[in-house]
């Protein structure tokens, strides 16, 4: 089939709208722009035309279509028994990206609703779409104009790539302003349910429908063979050919995580871009969810050109339009979500009572990792970490049976500032690798590291906290803890960093001079803030 290309430029606008309407009236199928994504339209009264839409897309027969109307008279032709609150939603959000599922009239073709007795209706706000519906004088059934399963089309080029030669015509226009498909809400259950999030946000809908329920399928994978309210939710959707994973975490965590991967690409935020060393596509700014919605499908389409084995997608927030973007990405990644833990680096000078924070942190849901222990693990006999150290400092840091001679290493490594730096730089990647293994799957982590900054471990932390205490208190603690005399304890204190160092480098300071209650409260205040 030869697909007619109809431009919507000023000179040819009227003629081409008329042509599109003519094709539709005669039972043909036409791709047209809407403010959300391009749709593939057919007369909603014509089972035969609807059949062509299913065939061109390769769409499963049990997935119903949305009927597009251009005025409220059409609504009563398509749907009946319309509840008051649906009319209020229409008044507030139409024309626009809201689809409402309502009881269906007889006039609408059976295949539109895939046999259900309900129909999904929306009034788009795109001028071209409205003009085509008006000219055809028909409510138009229109799913997204993509091959079923691939990302929805937000440009005419996307439609051409998927459907050229399979449909009667494509009406060309600008890229779609919203970028994700409409919000779908059903009034055929009580209370009404949000079936698919979109640019009309759950927050905005709740102003009219305070008891609105977010359907479980919005954020979780439906069980196999489970009955879902919106059939479209159960199908694999939007996935690029590259295996995709959705990654939750902040910029620093995301970049660290992705940079450590081989043969990987990223779909990321503007603010991640400069930190990433892998091939990447920026899909917007994390603070501007509409920008993410606008470019998410293009990014999913384009990422395959990098020919990487995997793509890691930085997950948006789930508020506002972010929920719609998250929902699509969840499907694009086959529900594979990686949650990067929130990491607090904990440090402080000797005797400050840093370790008493351990119990407090554990009581507040944190897992505590002892970085000294990890550092020892990173340099056990035969480890890659130890080989790297030998390469840097020579064979004489080994004992006769090829284990690490800590004293010998200390002598060399702490002889000059350069050597100390070399030590830290050499061993850091091995320590970080072990830490990452240890914290996989955890939600909140504290890295207990006396030399947090000197070692470079701070680079994988989201926030850093130091515990400080008055010198006299520390002196007493050290003498008691290590059975040390006052002079030696003082020497040790003076050899360490001073309070100023921690105040300059850490995000938060906790003072450990008073009662346990005061100490605990300071920590709890910090986690509340985070
Ligand atoms: O923004 C949009 O909604 C775009 C543009 C073209 O308007 N259209 C679109 O259509 O996204 P489609 O077919 O890709 O998605 C329609 C969604 C599917 O998830 C489908 O299962 C659901 O709406 N749906 C349609 N009729 C339904 C019904 N009677 N009950 C429940 N869900 C329904
Ligand atoms: Mg679709």
GROMACS .gro file of N, CA, C and O in nm, residues 16 20 156 173 222 305 315-316 339-341 354 367 373 386 428 515 518 525:
model
   76
   16UNK      N    1  -0.566   1.922   0.291
   16UNK     CA    2  -0.521   1.795   0.347
   16UNK      C    3  -0.607   1.746   0.463
   16UNK      O    4  -0.623   1.625   0.483
   20UNK      N    5  -0.783   1.385   0.454
   20UNK     CA    6  -0.777   1.288   0.566
   20UNK      C    7  -0.918   1.245   0.605
   20UNK      O    8  -0.945   1.126   0.624
  156UNK      N    9   0.628   1.271   1.351
  156UNK     CA   10   0.575   1.209   1.229
  156UNK      C   11   0.675   1.108   1.174
  156UNK      O   12   0.638   1.005   1.117
  173UNK      N   13   0.284   1.683   1.120
  173UNK     CA   14   0.278   1.807   1.197
  173UNK      C   15   0.401   1.811   1.288
  173UNK      O   16   0.491   1.726   1.277
  222UNK      N   17   0.165  -0.676   3.655
  222UNK     CA   18   0.049  -0.763   3.674
  222UNK      C   19   0.093  -0.910   3.670
  222UNK      O   20   0.183  -0.944   3.594
  305UNK      N   21   2.082   0.278   1.874
  305UNK     CA   22   2.188   0.312   1.777
  305UNK      C   23   2.327   0.305   1.841
  305UNK      O   24   2.427   0.297   1.772
  315UNK      N   25   1.571   0.692   3.678
  315UNK     CA   26   1.427   0.699   3.707
  315UNK      C   27   1.387   0.838   3.756
  315UNK      O   28   1.454   0.897   3.839
  316UNK      N   29   1.274   0.890   3.704
  316UNK     CA   30   1.224   1.019   3.751
  316UNK      C   31   1.150   1.002   3.884
  316UNK      O   32   1.123   0.889   3.925
  339UNK      N   33   1.749  -0.020   4.277
  339UNK     CA   34   1.743   0.091   4.373
  339UNK      C   35   1.881   0.110   4.432
  339UNK      O   36   1.931   0.021   4.502
  340UNK      N   37   1.943   0.223   4.404
  340UNK     CA   38   2.076   0.248   4.461
  340UNK      C   39   2.056   0.299   4.603
  340UNK      O   40   1.975   0.389   4.626
  341UNK      N   41   2.127   0.241   4.699
  341UNK     CA   42   2.102   0.279   4.838
  341UNK      C   43   2.148   0.421   4.868
  341UNK      O   44   2.237   0.474   4.802
  354UNK      N   45   3.231   0.805   6.778
  354UNK     CA   46   3.167   0.779   6.649
  354UNK      C   47   3.091   0.646   6.650
  354UNK      O   48   2.982   0.636   6.595
  367UNK      N   49   2.193   0.015   5.757
  367UNK     CA   50   2.291  -0.091   5.773
  367UNK      C   51   2.427  -0.023   5.783
  367UNK      O   52   2.456   0.067   5.704
  373UNK      N   53   3.729  -0.280   5.793
  373UNK     CA   54   3.716  -0.424   5.768
  373UNK      C   55   3.720  -0.450   5.617
  373UNK      O   56   3.788  -0.541   5.569
  386UNK      N   57   4.569  -0.652   4.650
  386UNK     CA   58   4.707  -0.667   4.699
  386UNK      C   59   4.805  -0.661   4.582
  386UNK      O   60   4.910  -0.597   4.590
  428UNK      N   61   4.152   0.235   4.643
  428UNK     CA   62   4.012   0.282   4.645
  428UNK      C   63   3.916   0.202   4.554
  428UNK      O   64   3.809   0.160   4.600
  515UNK      N   65   2.416   1.390   7.660
  515UNK     CA   66   2.352   1.261   7.688
  515UNK      C   67   2.329   1.184   7.558
  515UNK      O   68   2.337   1.240   7.449
  518UNK      N   69   2.039   1.336   7.358
  518UNK     CA   70   2.075   1.453   7.274
  518UNK      C   71   2.144   1.407   7.145
  518UNK      O   72   2.119   1.457   7.036
  525UNK      N   73   1.735   1.419   6.351
  525UNK     CA   74   1.703   1.545   6.283
  525UNK      C   75   1.765   1.544   6.141
  525UNK      O   76   1.702   1.588   6.045
   0.00000   0.00000   0.00000
